[in-house]
Short mmCIF file of C-alpha atoms in Angstrom, two decimals:
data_model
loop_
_atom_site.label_atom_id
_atom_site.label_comp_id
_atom_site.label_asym_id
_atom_site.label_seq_id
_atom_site.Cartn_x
_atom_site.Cartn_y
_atom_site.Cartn_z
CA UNK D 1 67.66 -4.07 20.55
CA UNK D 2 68.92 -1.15 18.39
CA UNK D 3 70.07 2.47 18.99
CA UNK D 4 68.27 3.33 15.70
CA UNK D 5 64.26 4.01 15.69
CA UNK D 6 61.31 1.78 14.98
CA UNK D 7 59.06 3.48 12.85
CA UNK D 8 55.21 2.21 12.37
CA UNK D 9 54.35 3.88 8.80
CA UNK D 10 50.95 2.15 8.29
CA UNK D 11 49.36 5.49 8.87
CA UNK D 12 51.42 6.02 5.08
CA UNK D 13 49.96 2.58 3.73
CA UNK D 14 46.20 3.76 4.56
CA UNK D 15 44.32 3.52 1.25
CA UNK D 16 40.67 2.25 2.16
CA UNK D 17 38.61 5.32 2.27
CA UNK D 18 36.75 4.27 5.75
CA UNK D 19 40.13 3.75 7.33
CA UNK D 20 41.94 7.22 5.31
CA UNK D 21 40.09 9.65 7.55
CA UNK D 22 40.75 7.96 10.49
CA UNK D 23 44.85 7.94 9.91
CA UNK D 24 45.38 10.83 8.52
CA UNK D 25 46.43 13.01 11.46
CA UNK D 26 49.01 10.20 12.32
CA UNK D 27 50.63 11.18 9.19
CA UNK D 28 52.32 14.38 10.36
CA UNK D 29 53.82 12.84 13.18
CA UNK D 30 55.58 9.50 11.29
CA UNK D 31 56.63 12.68 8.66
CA UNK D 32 58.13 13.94 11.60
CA UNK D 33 59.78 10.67 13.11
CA UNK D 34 61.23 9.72 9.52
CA UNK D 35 62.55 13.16 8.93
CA UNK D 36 64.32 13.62 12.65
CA UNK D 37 65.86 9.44 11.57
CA UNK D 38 67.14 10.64 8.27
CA UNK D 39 68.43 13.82 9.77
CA UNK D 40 69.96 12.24 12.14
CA UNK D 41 71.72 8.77 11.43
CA UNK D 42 69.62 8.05 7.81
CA UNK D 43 68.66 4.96 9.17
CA UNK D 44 65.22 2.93 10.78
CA UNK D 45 63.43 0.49 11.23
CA UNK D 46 60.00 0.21 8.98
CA UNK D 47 57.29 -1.49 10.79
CA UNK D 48 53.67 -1.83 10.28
CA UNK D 49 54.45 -1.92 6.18
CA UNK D 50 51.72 -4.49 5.41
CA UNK D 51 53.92 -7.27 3.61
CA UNK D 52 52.37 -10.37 4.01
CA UNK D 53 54.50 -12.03 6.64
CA UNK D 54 54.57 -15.69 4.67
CA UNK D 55 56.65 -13.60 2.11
CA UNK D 56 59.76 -13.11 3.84
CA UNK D 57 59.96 -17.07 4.98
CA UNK D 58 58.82 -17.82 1.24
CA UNK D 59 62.04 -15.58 -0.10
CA UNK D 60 63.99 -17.17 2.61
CA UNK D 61 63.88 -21.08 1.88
CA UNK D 62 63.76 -20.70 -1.43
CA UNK D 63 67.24 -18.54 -1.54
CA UNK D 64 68.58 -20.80 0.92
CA UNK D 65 67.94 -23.94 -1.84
CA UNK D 66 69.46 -21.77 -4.46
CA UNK D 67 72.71 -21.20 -2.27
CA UNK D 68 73.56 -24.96 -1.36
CA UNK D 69 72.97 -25.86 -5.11
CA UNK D 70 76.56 -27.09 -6.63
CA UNK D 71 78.63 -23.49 -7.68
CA UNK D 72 78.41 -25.03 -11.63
CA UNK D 73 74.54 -25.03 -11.62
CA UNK D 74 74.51 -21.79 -9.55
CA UNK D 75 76.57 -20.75 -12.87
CA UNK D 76 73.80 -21.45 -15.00
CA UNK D 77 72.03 -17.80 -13.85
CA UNK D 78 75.59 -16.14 -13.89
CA UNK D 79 75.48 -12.48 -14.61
CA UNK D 80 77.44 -12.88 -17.94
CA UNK D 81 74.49 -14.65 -19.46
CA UNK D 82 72.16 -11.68 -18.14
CA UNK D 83 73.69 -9.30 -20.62
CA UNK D 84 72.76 -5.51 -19.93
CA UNK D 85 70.23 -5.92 -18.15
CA UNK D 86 72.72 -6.62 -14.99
CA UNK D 87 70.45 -10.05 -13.53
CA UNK D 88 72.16 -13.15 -12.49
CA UNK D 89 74.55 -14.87 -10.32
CA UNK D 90 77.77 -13.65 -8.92
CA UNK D 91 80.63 -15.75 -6.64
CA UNK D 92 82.02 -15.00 -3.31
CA UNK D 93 84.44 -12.00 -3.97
CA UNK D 94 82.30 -11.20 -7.55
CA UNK D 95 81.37 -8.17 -6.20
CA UNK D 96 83.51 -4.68 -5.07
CA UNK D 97 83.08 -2.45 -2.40
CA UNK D 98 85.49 0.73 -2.98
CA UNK D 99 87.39 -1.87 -5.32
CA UNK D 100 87.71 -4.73 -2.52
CA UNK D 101 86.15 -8.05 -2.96
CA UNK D 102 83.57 -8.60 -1.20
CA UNK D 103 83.03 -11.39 1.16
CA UNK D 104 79.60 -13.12 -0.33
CA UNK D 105 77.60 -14.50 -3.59
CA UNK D 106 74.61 -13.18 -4.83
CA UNK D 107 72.14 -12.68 -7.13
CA UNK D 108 70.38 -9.76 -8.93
CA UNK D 109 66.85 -9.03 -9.90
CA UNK D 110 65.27 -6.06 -11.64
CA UNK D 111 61.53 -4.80 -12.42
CA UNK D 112 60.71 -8.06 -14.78
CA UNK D 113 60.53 -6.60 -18.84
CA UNK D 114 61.28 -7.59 -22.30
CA UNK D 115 64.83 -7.29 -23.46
CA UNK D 116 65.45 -3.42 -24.67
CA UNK D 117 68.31 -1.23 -25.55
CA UNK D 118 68.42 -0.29 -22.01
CA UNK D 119 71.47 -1.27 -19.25
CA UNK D 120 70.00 -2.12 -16.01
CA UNK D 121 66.36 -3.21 -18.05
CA UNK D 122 65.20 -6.76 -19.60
CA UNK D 123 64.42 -9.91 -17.81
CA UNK D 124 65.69 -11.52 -14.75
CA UNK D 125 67.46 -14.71 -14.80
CA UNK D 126 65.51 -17.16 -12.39
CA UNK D 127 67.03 -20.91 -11.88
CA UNK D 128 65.20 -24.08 -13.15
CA UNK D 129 66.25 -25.95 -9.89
CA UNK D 130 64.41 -23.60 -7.68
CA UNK D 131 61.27 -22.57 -9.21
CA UNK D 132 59.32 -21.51 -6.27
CA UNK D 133 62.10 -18.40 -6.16
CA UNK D 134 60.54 -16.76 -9.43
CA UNK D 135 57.00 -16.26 -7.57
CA UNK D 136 58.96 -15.42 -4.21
CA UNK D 137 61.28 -12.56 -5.81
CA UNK D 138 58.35 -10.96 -8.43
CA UNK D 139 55.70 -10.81 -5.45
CA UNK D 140 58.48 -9.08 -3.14
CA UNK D 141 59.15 -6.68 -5.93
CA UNK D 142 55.50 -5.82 -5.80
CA UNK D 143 55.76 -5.49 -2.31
CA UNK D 144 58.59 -3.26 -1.97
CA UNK D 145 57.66 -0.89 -4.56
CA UNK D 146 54.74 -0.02 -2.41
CA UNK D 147 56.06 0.27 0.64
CA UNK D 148 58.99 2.44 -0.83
CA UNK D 149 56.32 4.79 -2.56
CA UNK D 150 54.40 5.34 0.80
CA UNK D 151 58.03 6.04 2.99
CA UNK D 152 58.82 8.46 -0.13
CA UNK D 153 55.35 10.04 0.89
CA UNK D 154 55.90 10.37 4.37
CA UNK D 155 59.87 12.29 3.42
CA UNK D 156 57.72 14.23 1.49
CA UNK D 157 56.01 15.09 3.88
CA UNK D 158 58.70 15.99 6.30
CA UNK D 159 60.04 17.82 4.05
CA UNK D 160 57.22 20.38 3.72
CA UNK D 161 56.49 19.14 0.27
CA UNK D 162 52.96 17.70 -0.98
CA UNK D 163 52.09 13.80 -0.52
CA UNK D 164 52.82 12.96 -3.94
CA UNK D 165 55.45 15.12 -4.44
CA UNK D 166 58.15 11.74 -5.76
CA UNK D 167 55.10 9.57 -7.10
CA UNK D 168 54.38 12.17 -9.06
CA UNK D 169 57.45 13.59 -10.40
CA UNK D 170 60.86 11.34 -9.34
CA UNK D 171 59.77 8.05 -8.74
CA UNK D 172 56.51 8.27 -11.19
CA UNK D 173 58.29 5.20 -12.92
CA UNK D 174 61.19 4.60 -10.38
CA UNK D 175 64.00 2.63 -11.59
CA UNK D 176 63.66 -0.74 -8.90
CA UNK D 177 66.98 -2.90 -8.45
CA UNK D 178 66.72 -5.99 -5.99
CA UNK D 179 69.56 -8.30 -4.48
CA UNK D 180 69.92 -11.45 -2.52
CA UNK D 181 73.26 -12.24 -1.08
CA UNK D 182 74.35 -15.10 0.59
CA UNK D 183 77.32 -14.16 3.38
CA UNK D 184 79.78 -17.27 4.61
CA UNK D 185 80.50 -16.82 8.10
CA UNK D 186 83.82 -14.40 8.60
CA UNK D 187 87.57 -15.56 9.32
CA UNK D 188 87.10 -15.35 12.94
CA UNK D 189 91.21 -14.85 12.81
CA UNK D 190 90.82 -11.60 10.44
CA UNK D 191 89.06 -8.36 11.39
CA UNK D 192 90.00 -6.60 8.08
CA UNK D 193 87.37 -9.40 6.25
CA UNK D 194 83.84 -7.70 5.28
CA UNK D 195 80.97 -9.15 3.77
CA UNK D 196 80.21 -5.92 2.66
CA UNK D 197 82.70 -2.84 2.98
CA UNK D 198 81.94 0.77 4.16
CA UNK D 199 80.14 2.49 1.40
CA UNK D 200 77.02 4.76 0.99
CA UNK D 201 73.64 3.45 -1.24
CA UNK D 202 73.68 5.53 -4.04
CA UNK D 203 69.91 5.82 -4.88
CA UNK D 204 66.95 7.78 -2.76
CA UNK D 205 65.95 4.81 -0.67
CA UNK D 206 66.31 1.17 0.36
CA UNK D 207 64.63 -1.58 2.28
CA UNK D 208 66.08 -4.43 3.80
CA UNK D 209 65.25 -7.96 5.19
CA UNK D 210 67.81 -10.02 6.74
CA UNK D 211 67.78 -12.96 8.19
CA UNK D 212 68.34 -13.55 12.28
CA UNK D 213 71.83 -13.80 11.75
CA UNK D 214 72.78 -10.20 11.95
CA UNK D 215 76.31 -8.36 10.83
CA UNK D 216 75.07 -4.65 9.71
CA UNK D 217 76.42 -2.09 11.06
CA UNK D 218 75.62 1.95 11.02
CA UNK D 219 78.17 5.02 11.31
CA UNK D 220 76.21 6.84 13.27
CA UNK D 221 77.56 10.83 14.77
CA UNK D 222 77.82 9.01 18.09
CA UNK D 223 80.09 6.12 15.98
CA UNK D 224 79.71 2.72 14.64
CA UNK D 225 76.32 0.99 15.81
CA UNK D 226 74.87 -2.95 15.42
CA UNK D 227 71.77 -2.76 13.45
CA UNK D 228 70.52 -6.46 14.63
CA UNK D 229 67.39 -7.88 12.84
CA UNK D 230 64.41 -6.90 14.62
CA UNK D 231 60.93 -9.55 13.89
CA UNK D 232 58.37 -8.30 11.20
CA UNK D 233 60.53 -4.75 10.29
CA UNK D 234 62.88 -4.10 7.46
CA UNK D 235 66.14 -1.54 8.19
CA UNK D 236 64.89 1.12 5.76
CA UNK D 237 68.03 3.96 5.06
CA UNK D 238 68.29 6.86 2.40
CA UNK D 239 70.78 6.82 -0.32
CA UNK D 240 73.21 9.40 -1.55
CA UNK D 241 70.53 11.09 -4.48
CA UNK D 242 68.33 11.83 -1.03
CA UNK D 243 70.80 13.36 0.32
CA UNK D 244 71.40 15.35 -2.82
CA UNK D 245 67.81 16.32 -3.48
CA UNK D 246 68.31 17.80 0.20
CA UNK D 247 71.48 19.44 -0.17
CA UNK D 248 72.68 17.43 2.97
CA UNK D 249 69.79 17.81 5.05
CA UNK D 250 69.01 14.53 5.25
CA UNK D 251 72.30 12.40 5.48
CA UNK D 252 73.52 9.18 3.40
CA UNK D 253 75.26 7.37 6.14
CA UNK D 254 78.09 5.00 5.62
CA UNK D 255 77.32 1.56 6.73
CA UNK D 256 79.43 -2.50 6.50
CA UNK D 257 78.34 -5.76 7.06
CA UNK D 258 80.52 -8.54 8.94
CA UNK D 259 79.21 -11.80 9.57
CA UNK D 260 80.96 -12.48 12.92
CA UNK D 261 77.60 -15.39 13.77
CA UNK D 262 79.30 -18.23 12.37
CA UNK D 263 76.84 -18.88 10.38
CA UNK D 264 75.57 -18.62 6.78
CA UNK D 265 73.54 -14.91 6.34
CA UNK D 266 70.92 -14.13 4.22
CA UNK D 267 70.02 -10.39 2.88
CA UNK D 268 67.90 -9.19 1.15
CA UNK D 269 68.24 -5.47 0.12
CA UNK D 270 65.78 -3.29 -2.22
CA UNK D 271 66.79 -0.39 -4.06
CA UNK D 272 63.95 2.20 -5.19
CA UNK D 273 65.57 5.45 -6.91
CA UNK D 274 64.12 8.06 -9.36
CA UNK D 275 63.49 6.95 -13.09
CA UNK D 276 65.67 6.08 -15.20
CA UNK D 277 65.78 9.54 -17.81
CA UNK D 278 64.94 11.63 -14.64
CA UNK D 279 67.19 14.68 -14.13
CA UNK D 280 67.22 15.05 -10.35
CA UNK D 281 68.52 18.72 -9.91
CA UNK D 282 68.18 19.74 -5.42
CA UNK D 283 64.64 20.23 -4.36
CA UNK D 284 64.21 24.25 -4.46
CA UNK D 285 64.64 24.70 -0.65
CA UNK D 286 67.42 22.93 -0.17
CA UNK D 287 70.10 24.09 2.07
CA UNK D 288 74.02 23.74 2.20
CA UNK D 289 76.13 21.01 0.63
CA UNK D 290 76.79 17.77 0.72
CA UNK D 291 78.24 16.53 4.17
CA UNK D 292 81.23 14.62 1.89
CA UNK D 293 81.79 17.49 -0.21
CA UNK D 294 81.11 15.53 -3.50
CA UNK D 295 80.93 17.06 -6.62
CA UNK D 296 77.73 16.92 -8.09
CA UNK D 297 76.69 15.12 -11.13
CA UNK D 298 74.80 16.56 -14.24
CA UNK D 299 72.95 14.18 -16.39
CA UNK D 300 70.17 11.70 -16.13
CA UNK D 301 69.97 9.24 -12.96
CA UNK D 302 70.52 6.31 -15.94
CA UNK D 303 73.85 7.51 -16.40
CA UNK D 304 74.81 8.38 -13.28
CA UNK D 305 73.92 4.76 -11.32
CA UNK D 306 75.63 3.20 -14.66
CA UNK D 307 78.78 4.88 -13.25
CA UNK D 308 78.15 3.23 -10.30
CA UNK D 309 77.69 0.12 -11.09
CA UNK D 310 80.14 -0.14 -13.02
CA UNK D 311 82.32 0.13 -10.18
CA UNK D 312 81.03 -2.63 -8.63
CA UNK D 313 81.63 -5.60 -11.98
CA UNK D 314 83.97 -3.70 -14.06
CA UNK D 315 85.02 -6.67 -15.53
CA UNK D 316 81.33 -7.22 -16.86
CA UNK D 317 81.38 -3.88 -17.57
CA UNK D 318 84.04 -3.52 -19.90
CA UNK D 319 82.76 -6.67 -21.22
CA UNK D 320 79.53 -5.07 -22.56
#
């Protein structure tokens, strides 16, 4: 079990008018559990969300093929051939976490559209070998999107703010970034060894599957915490532009991943944030500062999760 809460948000999800009536006083009360979980530790657990459950076992095998393909084929979706858009294939240590390699390969997907003028937009770079993972990745996009717009209705909520305050204004075309990554078990001989290093998400929400394997971890005010897998939930945790909008009333908490199972680990984290040309200037209320003291940004959210990212592949980056 976890120290972090379970949260059942179908009451959010209700959209069938003859079922609406009947959930809509449980609304107030997951508004409250989500806003005491981000006020808190920033983290929970998401359950009742809807997603078909094949989906999950569907994204699963069909990463796990990609994974154990040779790492020249694997190179045939690299990142360098996705161009701005950001969408391919990185190695083991392709990726930086507060400029440390980290200890896994992945892959990165974006909201599927033509190639533009835009970083971060275009298509996504699926592998021949594996076809089944196009379908798998596209209908979990689909998935995610709506189960991030209904949480973002329920902090809303618990905020004092109307339902559709974010689908209406933020996240009324949300910018949606999606990642597999594939972890090798740890050096059982080196502690210092992270799949993924301490760091913050730097968008307003994400939602993850993993696999049974385990590894994440939470800095919670009560310290470090295992945030073990728990059957049909995703670990759902707010991002450093929440934590903005609130002036640091609702926290982005630092969180690592270790893969101490010995075996290979599977995750499978998605990133909803505001649109890309949206200025996202503190929600009128909003008190105090935030809990890191970091300066804030002016500009649109585009330019600011460019920085970013650019952080993470500056090598690519400087390439393009």
């Amino acid at each position: 079990m976890s120290e972090l809460p379970v949260i059942d948000v179908s009451p959010l999800l209700a959209t069938d008018p003859g079922l609406t009536a009947d959930l809509a006083a449980d609304k107030p009360a997951v508004a409250e559990a989500i806003g005491e979980a981000c006020r808190d530790s920033g983290f929970f657990y998401v359950s009742g969300h809807g997603v078909p459950p094949d989906l999950p076992r569907r994204l699963d095998v069909a990463s796990r093929r990609f994974f154990a393909l040779p790492e020249e084929v694997k190179a045939e979706i690299s990142m360098e051939r996705g161009g701005k858009a950001w969408r391919g294939f990185f190695p083991v240590g392709g990726e930086l976490t507060s400029g440390r390699p980290d200890l896994k390969e992945g892959i990165y997907f974006g909201a599927e559209e033509p190639p533009g003028p835009l970083p971060l937009h275009g298509p996504n770079l699926f592998p021949a070998q594996v076809p089944e993972l196009r379908d798998a990745v596209l209908d979990h996009l689909g998935s995610m999107t709506a189960l991030a717009q209904a949480i973002m209705s329920g902090i809303a909520l618990s905020l004092g703010l109307d339902e559709d305050y974010f689908r209406s204004g933020y996240t009324a075309q949300p910018t949606v970034l999606f990642r597999i990554f594939h972890y090798p078990p740890a050096p059982p001989d080196d502690p210092d060894t992270w799949g993924v290093g301490e760091h913050t998400d730097y968008g307003l929400l994400t939602l993850l599957l993993q696999d049974a394997n385990g590894g994440l971890q939470v800095r919670t005010p009560r310290g470090w915490i295992e945030a073990p897998p728990l059957e049909n939930t995703f670990v759902c945790n707010i991002g450093d532009m929440l934590d903005k909008l609130t002036g640091g009333h609702y926290r982005s908490t630092p969180h690592r991943v270790r893969n101490r199972s010995g075996n290979e680990r599977l995750s499978f984290p998605f990133f909803f944030d505001p649109g890309w040309d949206s200025e996202v200037p503190p929600l009128p209320y909003a008190p105090g500062h935030r809990w890191d003291g970091q300066v804030d940004f002016t500009g649109t959210y585009g330019e600011y999760l460019l920085s970013k990212v650019s952080k993470v592949f500056p090598r690519l980056f400087e390439a393009l």
